[in-house]
Amino acid sequence: MFFNIKLNKKEPIYIQVHNSIKEMIKSGMLPSHSKLPSTRELALMLKVGRSTILKAYEFLESENLVYTIKGKGTFISEIDINVKSEWDINWHKNVNDYSKKAEELDIMKHEKLYKKGMISFKTIAPDETLFDVEEMKRSFLDVIAVEGEKILNYGYAKGYKSLIDFLMEYMKQKGVNTYNKSILITNGFTEGFDIVLSSITEKGDKIICENPTHNTAIKLMKLHNLDIIGITVGKDGINLKELEKKLNMYKDVKIAYLIPSYHNPTGIVMSYKKRENIYDVLKKHNVPIIEDGFNEELQHLGTHIAPITAISGRENSVLYIGSLSKILFPGMRIGWIFGDKKLIDVLESVKRSRNIHTSVLDQAILYHYMKNGSFERYVKKVRNIYKDKYELTKKLVKKHIPNKFILGDGGLYLFIKLDNINSRELLDRCYERGVIFMPGDIFYTDNEGKDTIRLGFSRVSEKEIKRGIKIIGEEINKMVRES
């Protein structure tokens, strides 16, 4: 702000400097006890003599606007600023329906919050203690060495070209045909899904999804005022007969949203045969697919199962939304949409109208990190660690928690249907004992799931897993005895 002081030749310079700083103080731009630049620094900024600045500071001090501490500098005095207080807008009445609904659906505000010292099965974020920070530092230095100051400037809405090219090859390795396809880089899954819904759906459109499904996806579908048609998920994934029945019932379904690998919240990995069957059913009814590539990289059990977009071959009916947020550096917020080239061109314009582009620096760092093999080594390491936690958690749940069934083929969580136990009441009891988890009802499209819970184990130590699950089991047994 000091660089903005404009000097003229009509009055003494020290007076102009004094008046400018006085105005900054009176307007609140310079808060009480903040430090002014040294006289030498400000003289260099304004290209004037140091004695001029000394005179201006002395004038300010004579008015008790500043004070000087010997050897430390000049500081702003404690001053009462005349702040207006009569005009009070009722913002609660002025916000629109979209924001009201967003606040209503915000589980961070309305669900129980983690408190320090608790055993938390609530989160499914990766364990940051496993992050390869040294490799990330090297990747950052590589980017700066290669790109220099250019990487700190604006980028392109579509994304950092080297990362796009890498991800295109990455998709090929998943068995995907990239003919006439393209990629748009996004700020994680949430922005990607929101861009897609904003671009291809209208208010009231019907969208098919699994029931239960990803809570963030439900929130976005509701915010777009879509008519959500949930299809029951069983032990082997989505119910095909119900899917066919609903498609015959509703002839105007706009699109389907599916999570075939490590489905959130159930953790189910859909078999390749079932993926084929679902694709064929949706193709018959001309319903395109949004495929959520959630946690695909973990592959705890068996070999990699090709995504639905691989089944589509050269057809353009699948939009794949990828993200590494649940296994690698969620703070970087990088995801991608893979799909028909012409559609990606449209989505790029929508992206540009919102936030210009995803952080180019973050994209470049991720590219260098993945290119040098660090990502592959990291995934190999964490896959084994999460597999061990999964097996321990499942064993303890079977031992301590009475249930109708347990779902989960790996990933970072288990989904449990309790035996006539209300999960909200159970959560209240466990919360008092320092254990928190996610009640399952938030994942349902039809207000069901009141007897289900999701247990995330990614950031919980083995000791905490043992203690926490035992507490949950004890509280369930108390509820049974009391009923």
Short mmCIF file of N, CA and C in Angstrom, two decimals, residues 136-265:
data_model
loop_
_atom_site.label_atom_id
_atom_site.label_comp_id
_atom_site.label_asym_id
_atom_site.label_seq_id
_atom_site.Cartn_x
_atom_site.Cartn_y
_atom_site.Cartn_z
N MET A 136 8.10 -35.55 -2.76
CA MET A 136 7.30 -34.39 -3.16
C MET A 136 8.17 -33.14 -3.21
N LYS A 137 9.09 -32.98 -2.25
CA LYS A 137 10.01 -31.84 -2.27
C LYS A 137 10.86 -31.86 -3.53
N ARG A 138 11.35 -33.06 -3.88
CA ARG A 138 12.19 -33.18 -5.08
C ARG A 138 11.39 -32.82 -6.33
N SER A 139 10.14 -33.25 -6.35
CA SER A 139 9.29 -32.94 -7.50
C SER A 139 9.07 -31.44 -7.63
N PHE A 140 8.88 -30.78 -6.48
CA PHE A 140 8.71 -29.32 -6.49
C PHE A 140 9.96 -28.64 -7.04
N LEU A 141 11.13 -29.07 -6.58
CA LEU A 141 12.39 -28.47 -7.04
C LEU A 141 12.62 -28.75 -8.52
N ASP A 142 12.22 -29.94 -8.98
CA ASP A 142 12.34 -30.27 -10.41
C ASP A 142 11.49 -29.31 -11.25
N VAL A 143 10.27 -29.04 -10.77
CA VAL A 143 9.37 -28.15 -11.50
C VAL A 143 9.98 -26.75 -11.61
N ILE A 144 10.47 -26.23 -10.49
CA ILE A 144 11.03 -24.88 -10.49
C ILE A 144 12.28 -24.82 -11.38
N ALA A 145 13.09 -25.88 -11.33
CA ALA A 145 14.31 -25.91 -12.14
C ALA A 145 13.99 -25.94 -13.63
N VAL A 146 12.98 -26.71 -14.01
CA VAL A 146 12.65 -26.87 -15.43
C VAL A 146 11.79 -25.72 -15.94
N GLU A 147 10.79 -25.32 -15.17
CA GLU A 147 9.80 -24.34 -15.64
C GLU A 147 10.14 -22.89 -15.26
N GLY A 148 10.86 -22.73 -14.13
CA GLY A 148 11.19 -21.38 -13.68
C GLY A 148 9.96 -20.57 -13.33
N GLU A 149 10.05 -19.27 -13.61
CA GLU A 149 8.96 -18.37 -13.22
C GLU A 149 7.68 -18.60 -14.03
N LYS A 150 7.77 -19.24 -15.18
CA LYS A 150 6.59 -19.47 -16.02
C LYS A 150 5.50 -20.25 -15.29
N ILE A 151 5.91 -21.18 -14.43
CA ILE A 151 4.94 -22.05 -13.77
C ILE A 151 4.11 -21.29 -12.74
N LEU A 152 4.54 -20.07 -12.39
CA LEU A 152 3.82 -19.26 -11.40
C LEU A 152 2.81 -18.32 -12.05
N ASN A 153 2.73 -18.37 -13.39
CA ASN A 153 1.80 -17.50 -14.10
C ASN A 153 0.50 -18.24 -14.38
N TYR A 154 -0.43 -17.59 -15.09
CA TYR A 154 -1.69 -18.23 -15.45
C TYR A 154 -1.44 -19.47 -16.30
N GLY A 155 -2.36 -20.42 -16.18
CA GLY A 155 -2.30 -21.62 -17.00
C GLY A 155 -3.51 -21.70 -17.90
N TYR A 156 -3.81 -22.91 -18.37
CA TYR A 156 -4.94 -23.12 -19.27
C TYR A 156 -6.06 -23.84 -18.53
N ALA A 157 -7.30 -23.50 -18.88
CA ALA A 157 -8.46 -24.10 -18.22
C ALA A 157 -8.45 -25.62 -18.38
N LYS A 158 -8.02 -26.09 -19.52
CA LYS A 158 -8.03 -27.53 -19.76
C LYS A 158 -7.05 -28.26 -18.85
N GLY A 159 -5.94 -27.61 -18.54
CA GLY A 159 -4.98 -28.22 -17.64
C GLY A 159 -3.55 -28.15 -18.15
N TYR A 160 -2.63 -28.60 -17.35
CA TYR A 160 -1.19 -28.62 -17.65
C TYR A 160 -0.94 -29.75 -18.66
N LYS A 161 -0.46 -29.40 -19.84
CA LYS A 161 -0.41 -30.35 -20.95
C LYS A 161 0.36 -31.62 -20.62
N SER A 162 1.47 -31.49 -19.94
CA SER A 162 2.28 -32.68 -19.62
C SER A 162 1.50 -33.64 -18.72
N LEU A 163 0.72 -33.08 -17.78
CA LEU A 163 -0.08 -33.93 -16.90
C LEU A 163 -1.22 -34.57 -17.69
N ILE A 164 -1.85 -33.81 -18.58
CA ILE A 164 -2.92 -34.37 -19.41
C ILE A 164 -2.40 -35.54 -20.24
N ASP A 165 -1.25 -35.34 -20.88
CA ASP A 165 -0.66 -36.41 -21.70
C ASP A 165 -0.34 -37.64 -20.85
N PHE A 166 0.17 -37.40 -19.64
CA PHE A 166 0.49 -38.51 -18.73
C PHE A 166 -0.78 -39.27 -18.35
N LEU A 167 -1.84 -38.53 -18.03
CA LEU A 167 -3.09 -39.17 -17.62
C LEU A 167 -3.76 -39.91 -18.78
N MET A 168 -3.57 -39.42 -19.99
CA MET A 168 -4.10 -40.16 -21.15
C MET A 168 -3.42 -41.53 -21.25
N GLU A 169 -2.11 -41.56 -21.04
CA GLU A 169 -1.39 -42.85 -21.03
C GLU A 169 -1.81 -43.69 -19.84
N TYR A 170 -2.05 -43.03 -18.72
CA TYR A 170 -2.49 -43.71 -17.50
C TYR A 170 -3.83 -44.40 -17.73
N MET A 171 -4.73 -43.73 -18.44
CA MET A 171 -6.02 -44.32 -18.78
C MET A 171 -5.84 -45.51 -19.74
N LYS A 172 -4.91 -45.39 -20.66
CA LYS A 172 -4.63 -46.51 -21.57
C LYS A 172 -4.19 -47.75 -20.79
N GLN A 173 -3.38 -47.52 -19.74
CA GLN A 173 -2.91 -48.64 -18.91
C GLN A 173 -4.06 -49.33 -18.18
N LYS A 174 -5.16 -48.60 -18.00
CA LYS A 174 -6.36 -49.19 -17.38
C LYS A 174 -7.19 -49.97 -18.40
N GLY A 175 -6.71 -50.01 -19.65
CA GLY A 175 -7.43 -50.73 -20.70
C GLY A 175 -8.41 -49.87 -21.46
N VAL A 176 -8.30 -48.55 -21.32
CA VAL A 176 -9.26 -47.63 -21.93
C VAL A 176 -8.81 -47.25 -23.34
N ASN A 177 -9.76 -47.22 -24.27
CA ASN A 177 -9.51 -46.75 -25.64
C ASN A 177 -9.64 -45.23 -25.65
N THR A 178 -8.58 -44.53 -26.03
CA THR A 178 -8.57 -43.07 -25.96
C THR A 178 -8.92 -42.41 -27.29
N TYR A 179 -9.39 -43.20 -28.24
CA TYR A 179 -9.76 -42.63 -29.55
C TYR A 179 -10.84 -41.57 -29.40
N ASN A 180 -10.56 -40.38 -29.94
CA ASN A 180 -11.52 -39.27 -29.93
C ASN A 180 -11.94 -38.85 -28.52
N LYS A 181 -11.05 -39.10 -27.55
CA LYS A 181 -11.31 -38.73 -26.15
C LYS A 181 -10.32 -37.64 -25.73
N SER A 182 -10.65 -37.00 -24.62
CA SER A 182 -9.78 -35.95 -24.10
C SER A 182 -9.94 -35.87 -22.59
N ILE A 183 -9.13 -34.99 -21.97
CA ILE A 183 -9.13 -34.85 -20.51
C ILE A 183 -9.21 -33.38 -20.12
N LEU A 184 -10.01 -33.12 -19.09
CA LEU A 184 -10.07 -31.81 -18.45
C LEU A 184 -9.62 -31.97 -17.00
N ILE A 185 -8.63 -31.18 -16.57
CA ILE A 185 -8.15 -31.22 -15.19
C ILE A 185 -9.09 -30.39 -14.31
N THR A 186 -9.43 -30.93 -13.14
CA THR A 186 -10.36 -30.25 -12.23
C THR A 186 -9.77 -30.16 -10.83
N ASN A 187 -10.47 -29.42 -9.97
CA ASN A 187 -10.12 -29.37 -8.54
C ASN A 187 -10.78 -30.55 -7.84
N GLY A 188 -10.30 -31.76 -8.09
CA GLY A 188 -10.82 -32.95 -7.44
C GLY A 188 -12.14 -33.41 -8.04
N PHE A 189 -12.71 -34.49 -7.43
CA PHE A 189 -13.96 -35.06 -7.91
C PHE A 189 -15.11 -34.07 -7.82
N THR A 190 -15.20 -33.33 -6.71
CA THR A 190 -16.36 -32.49 -6.46
C THR A 190 -16.57 -31.48 -7.58
N GLU A 191 -15.50 -30.78 -7.97
CA GLU A 191 -15.65 -29.83 -9.06
C GLU A 191 -15.96 -30.55 -10.37
N GLY A 192 -15.31 -31.68 -10.59
CA GLY A 192 -15.55 -32.43 -11.83
C GLY A 192 -17.00 -32.82 -11.98
N PHE A 193 -17.58 -33.39 -10.91
CA PHE A 193 -18.97 -33.84 -10.95
C PHE A 193 -19.91 -32.64 -11.12
N ASP A 194 -19.59 -31.55 -10.43
CA ASP A 194 -20.43 -30.35 -10.51
C ASP A 194 -20.40 -29.76 -11.92
N ILE A 195 -19.23 -29.75 -12.55
CA ILE A 195 -19.12 -29.24 -13.92
C ILE A 195 -19.95 -30.10 -14.87
N VAL A 196 -19.86 -31.41 -14.71
CA VAL A 196 -20.62 -32.31 -15.58
C VAL A 196 -22.12 -32.08 -15.42
N LEU A 197 -22.59 -32.06 -14.16
CA LEU A 197 -24.02 -31.86 -13.93
C LEU A 197 -24.48 -30.49 -14.44
N SER A 198 -23.65 -29.48 -14.26
CA SER A 198 -23.99 -28.13 -14.72
C SER A 198 -24.10 -28.07 -16.24
N SER A 199 -23.36 -28.92 -16.91
CA SER A 199 -23.26 -28.85 -18.36
C SER A 199 -24.28 -29.71 -19.09
N ILE A 200 -24.74 -30.80 -18.47
CA ILE A 200 -25.59 -31.73 -19.23
C ILE A 200 -26.96 -31.98 -18.61
N THR A 201 -27.24 -31.41 -17.43
CA THR A 201 -28.56 -31.64 -16.81
C THR A 201 -29.31 -30.34 -16.62
N GLU A 202 -30.63 -30.47 -16.56
CA GLU A 202 -31.52 -29.34 -16.25
C GLU A 202 -32.31 -29.69 -15.00
N LYS A 203 -32.86 -28.68 -14.36
CA LYS A 203 -33.69 -28.89 -13.18
C LYS A 203 -34.80 -29.91 -13.48
N GLY A 204 -34.93 -30.90 -12.60
CA GLY A 204 -35.98 -31.91 -12.76
C GLY A 204 -35.57 -33.13 -13.56
N ASP A 205 -34.39 -33.11 -14.19
CA ASP A 205 -33.92 -34.29 -14.93
C ASP A 205 -33.77 -35.48 -13.99
N LYS A 206 -33.99 -36.67 -14.50
CA LYS A 206 -33.84 -37.90 -13.71
C LYS A 206 -32.41 -38.42 -13.83
N ILE A 207 -31.84 -38.78 -12.70
CA ILE A 207 -30.50 -39.36 -12.67
C ILE A 207 -30.54 -40.64 -11.84
N ILE A 208 -29.97 -41.69 -12.38
CA ILE A 208 -29.92 -42.98 -11.68
C ILE A 208 -28.59 -43.09 -10.94
N CYS A 209 -28.64 -43.63 -9.73
CA CYS A 209 -27.41 -43.89 -8.99
C CYS A 209 -27.63 -45.08 -8.06
N GLU A 210 -26.54 -45.57 -7.52
CA GLU A 210 -26.65 -46.64 -6.53
C GLU A 210 -27.23 -46.08 -5.24
N ASN A 211 -27.87 -46.94 -4.48
CA ASN A 211 -28.44 -46.53 -3.19
C ASN A 211 -28.07 -47.58 -2.14
N PRO A 212 -27.13 -47.23 -1.22
CA PRO A 212 -26.55 -45.92 -0.94
C PRO A 212 -25.47 -45.52 -1.95
N THR A 213 -25.05 -44.24 -1.85
CA THR A 213 -23.97 -43.75 -2.70
C THR A 213 -23.23 -42.61 -2.00
N HIS A 214 -22.23 -42.10 -2.69
CA HIS A 214 -21.34 -41.04 -2.19
C HIS A 214 -22.16 -39.82 -1.74
N ASN A 215 -22.01 -39.42 -0.48
CA ASN A 215 -22.79 -38.32 0.06
C ASN A 215 -22.58 -37.01 -0.67
N THR A 216 -21.34 -36.73 -1.07
CA THR A 216 -21.07 -35.49 -1.81
C THR A 216 -21.81 -35.49 -3.14
N ALA A 217 -21.88 -36.65 -3.78
CA ALA A 217 -22.61 -36.75 -5.04
C ALA A 217 -24.10 -36.49 -4.82
N ILE A 218 -24.66 -37.05 -3.74
CA ILE A 218 -26.07 -36.80 -3.42
C ILE A 218 -26.31 -35.30 -3.22
N LYS A 219 -25.41 -34.67 -2.48
CA LYS A 219 -25.54 -33.23 -2.22
C LYS A 219 -25.57 -32.44 -3.52
N LEU A 220 -24.65 -32.74 -4.44
CA LEU A 220 -24.59 -32.01 -5.71
C LEU A 220 -25.82 -32.29 -6.57
N MET A 221 -26.28 -33.53 -6.59
CA MET A 221 -27.48 -33.85 -7.37
C MET A 221 -28.69 -33.08 -6.83
N LYS A 222 -28.77 -32.98 -5.51
CA LYS A 222 -29.88 -32.22 -4.91
C LYS A 222 -29.75 -30.73 -5.17
N LEU A 223 -28.53 -30.21 -5.12
CA LEU A 223 -28.32 -28.79 -5.39
C LEU A 223 -28.68 -28.43 -6.83
N HIS A 224 -28.54 -29.41 -7.74
CA HIS A 224 -28.94 -29.19 -9.13
C HIS A 224 -30.42 -29.53 -9.36
N ASN A 225 -31.11 -29.83 -8.25
CA ASN A 225 -32.55 -30.11 -8.31
C ASN A 225 -32.89 -31.25 -9.27
N LEU A 226 -32.10 -32.30 -9.21
CA LEU A 226 -32.34 -33.47 -10.05
C LEU A 226 -33.26 -34.45 -9.34
N ASP A 227 -33.96 -35.23 -10.11
CA ASP A 227 -34.84 -36.27 -9.59
C ASP A 227 -34.00 -37.54 -9.46
N ILE A 228 -33.60 -37.87 -8.24
CA ILE A 228 -32.67 -38.97 -7.99
C ILE A 228 -33.42 -40.29 -7.88
N ILE A 229 -33.01 -41.26 -8.72
CA ILE A 229 -33.61 -42.59 -8.70
C ILE A 229 -32.55 -43.56 -8.18
N GLY A 230 -32.68 -43.96 -6.92
CA GLY A 230 -31.70 -44.86 -6.30
C GLY A 230 -32.00 -46.31 -6.60
N ILE A 231 -30.96 -47.07 -6.95
CA ILE A 231 -31.07 -48.50 -7.21
C ILE A 231 -30.34 -49.25 -6.09
N THR A 232 -31.02 -50.17 -5.45
CA THR A 232 -30.50 -50.87 -4.28
C THR A 232 -29.15 -51.53 -4.55
N VAL A 233 -28.25 -51.40 -3.59
CA VAL A 233 -26.95 -52.08 -3.64
C VAL A 233 -26.99 -53.27 -2.69
N GLY A 234 -26.66 -54.45 -3.21
CA GLY A 234 -26.58 -55.66 -2.38
C GLY A 234 -25.15 -56.08 -2.19
N LYS A 235 -24.96 -57.31 -1.76
CA LYS A 235 -23.61 -57.80 -1.46
C LYS A 235 -22.72 -57.89 -2.69
N ASP A 236 -23.36 -58.00 -3.88
CA ASP A 236 -22.56 -58.06 -5.10
C ASP A 236 -22.70 -56.79 -5.93
N GLY A 237 -23.15 -55.71 -5.30
CA GLY A 237 -23.27 -54.44 -6.00
C GLY A 237 -24.69 -54.11 -6.38
N ILE A 238 -24.85 -53.28 -7.39
CA ILE A 238 -26.15 -52.77 -7.79
C ILE A 238 -27.08 -53.89 -8.26
N ASN A 239 -28.36 -53.76 -7.95
CA ASN A 239 -29.35 -54.76 -8.31
C ASN A 239 -29.77 -54.57 -9.77
N LEU A 240 -29.37 -55.51 -10.63
CA LEU A 240 -29.60 -55.37 -12.07
C LEU A 240 -31.09 -55.42 -12.42
N LYS A 241 -31.83 -56.30 -11.75
CA LYS A 241 -33.26 -56.40 -12.04
C LYS A 241 -33.99 -55.10 -11.70
N GLU A 242 -33.63 -54.52 -10.58
CA GLU A 242 -34.24 -53.25 -10.18
C GLU A 242 -33.85 -52.14 -11.16
N LEU A 243 -32.60 -52.16 -11.62
CA LEU A 243 -32.14 -51.17 -12.59
C LEU A 243 -32.98 -51.25 -13.86
N GLU A 244 -33.15 -52.47 -14.38
CA GLU A 244 -33.94 -52.68 -15.60
C GLU A 244 -35.39 -52.23 -15.38
N LYS A 245 -35.93 -52.55 -14.21
CA LYS A 245 -37.32 -52.19 -13.90
C LYS A 245 -37.50 -50.68 -13.89
N LYS A 246 -36.57 -49.96 -13.23
CA LYS A 246 -36.68 -48.50 -13.15
C LYS A 246 -36.50 -47.85 -14.52
N LEU A 247 -35.63 -48.41 -15.35
CA LEU A 247 -35.42 -47.86 -16.68
C LEU A 247 -36.65 -48.06 -17.57
N ASN A 248 -37.34 -49.16 -17.35
CA ASN A 248 -38.59 -49.40 -18.08
C ASN A 248 -39.70 -48.48 -17.57
N MET A 249 -39.64 -48.17 -16.29
CA MET A 249 -40.65 -47.34 -15.67
C MET A 249 -40.47 -45.87 -16.07
N TYR A 250 -39.21 -45.41 -16.08
CA TYR A 250 -38.91 -44.01 -16.41
C TYR A 250 -38.18 -43.96 -17.75
N LYS A 251 -38.86 -43.45 -18.77
CA LYS A 251 -38.29 -43.46 -20.12
C LYS A 251 -37.39 -42.26 -20.40
N ASP A 252 -37.34 -41.33 -19.46
CA ASP A 252 -36.61 -40.08 -19.73
C ASP A 252 -35.42 -39.87 -18.78
N VAL A 253 -34.78 -40.96 -18.36
CA VAL A 253 -33.59 -40.83 -17.50
C VAL A 253 -32.47 -40.16 -18.28
N LYS A 254 -31.89 -39.11 -17.70
CA LYS A 254 -30.88 -38.32 -18.41
C LYS A 254 -29.50 -38.98 -18.38
N ILE A 255 -29.13 -39.52 -17.20
CA ILE A 255 -27.78 -40.07 -17.04
C ILE A 255 -27.74 -40.95 -15.80
N ALA A 256 -26.72 -41.80 -15.71
CA ALA A 256 -26.51 -42.66 -14.53
C ALA A 256 -25.16 -42.33 -13.91
N TYR A 257 -25.11 -42.36 -12.58
CA TYR A 257 -23.85 -42.13 -11.84
C TYR A 257 -23.51 -43.40 -11.07
N LEU A 258 -22.32 -43.95 -11.32
CA LEU A 258 -21.94 -45.24 -10.73
C LEU A 258 -20.52 -45.19 -10.16
N ILE A 259 -20.31 -45.96 -9.07
CA ILE A 259 -18.97 -46.11 -8.47
C ILE A 259 -18.64 -47.60 -8.47
N PRO A 260 -18.03 -48.13 -9.52
CA PRO A 260 -17.83 -49.58 -9.61
C PRO A 260 -16.72 -50.15 -8.73
N SER A 261 -15.72 -49.34 -8.38
CA SER A 261 -14.60 -49.85 -7.59
C SER A 261 -14.57 -49.22 -6.20
N TYR A 262 -14.52 -50.07 -5.16
CA TYR A 262 -14.50 -49.60 -3.77
C TYR A 262 -15.59 -48.56 -3.55
N HIS A 263 -16.78 -48.99 -3.94
CA HIS A 263 -17.97 -48.15 -3.86
C HIS A 263 -18.07 -47.46 -2.50
N ASN A 264 -18.38 -46.17 -2.55
CA ASN A 264 -18.56 -45.39 -1.32
C ASN A 264 -20.06 -45.25 -1.07
N PRO A 265 -20.60 -45.82 0.05
CA PRO A 265 -19.89 -46.18 1.28
C PRO A 265 -19.65 -47.68 1.49
#
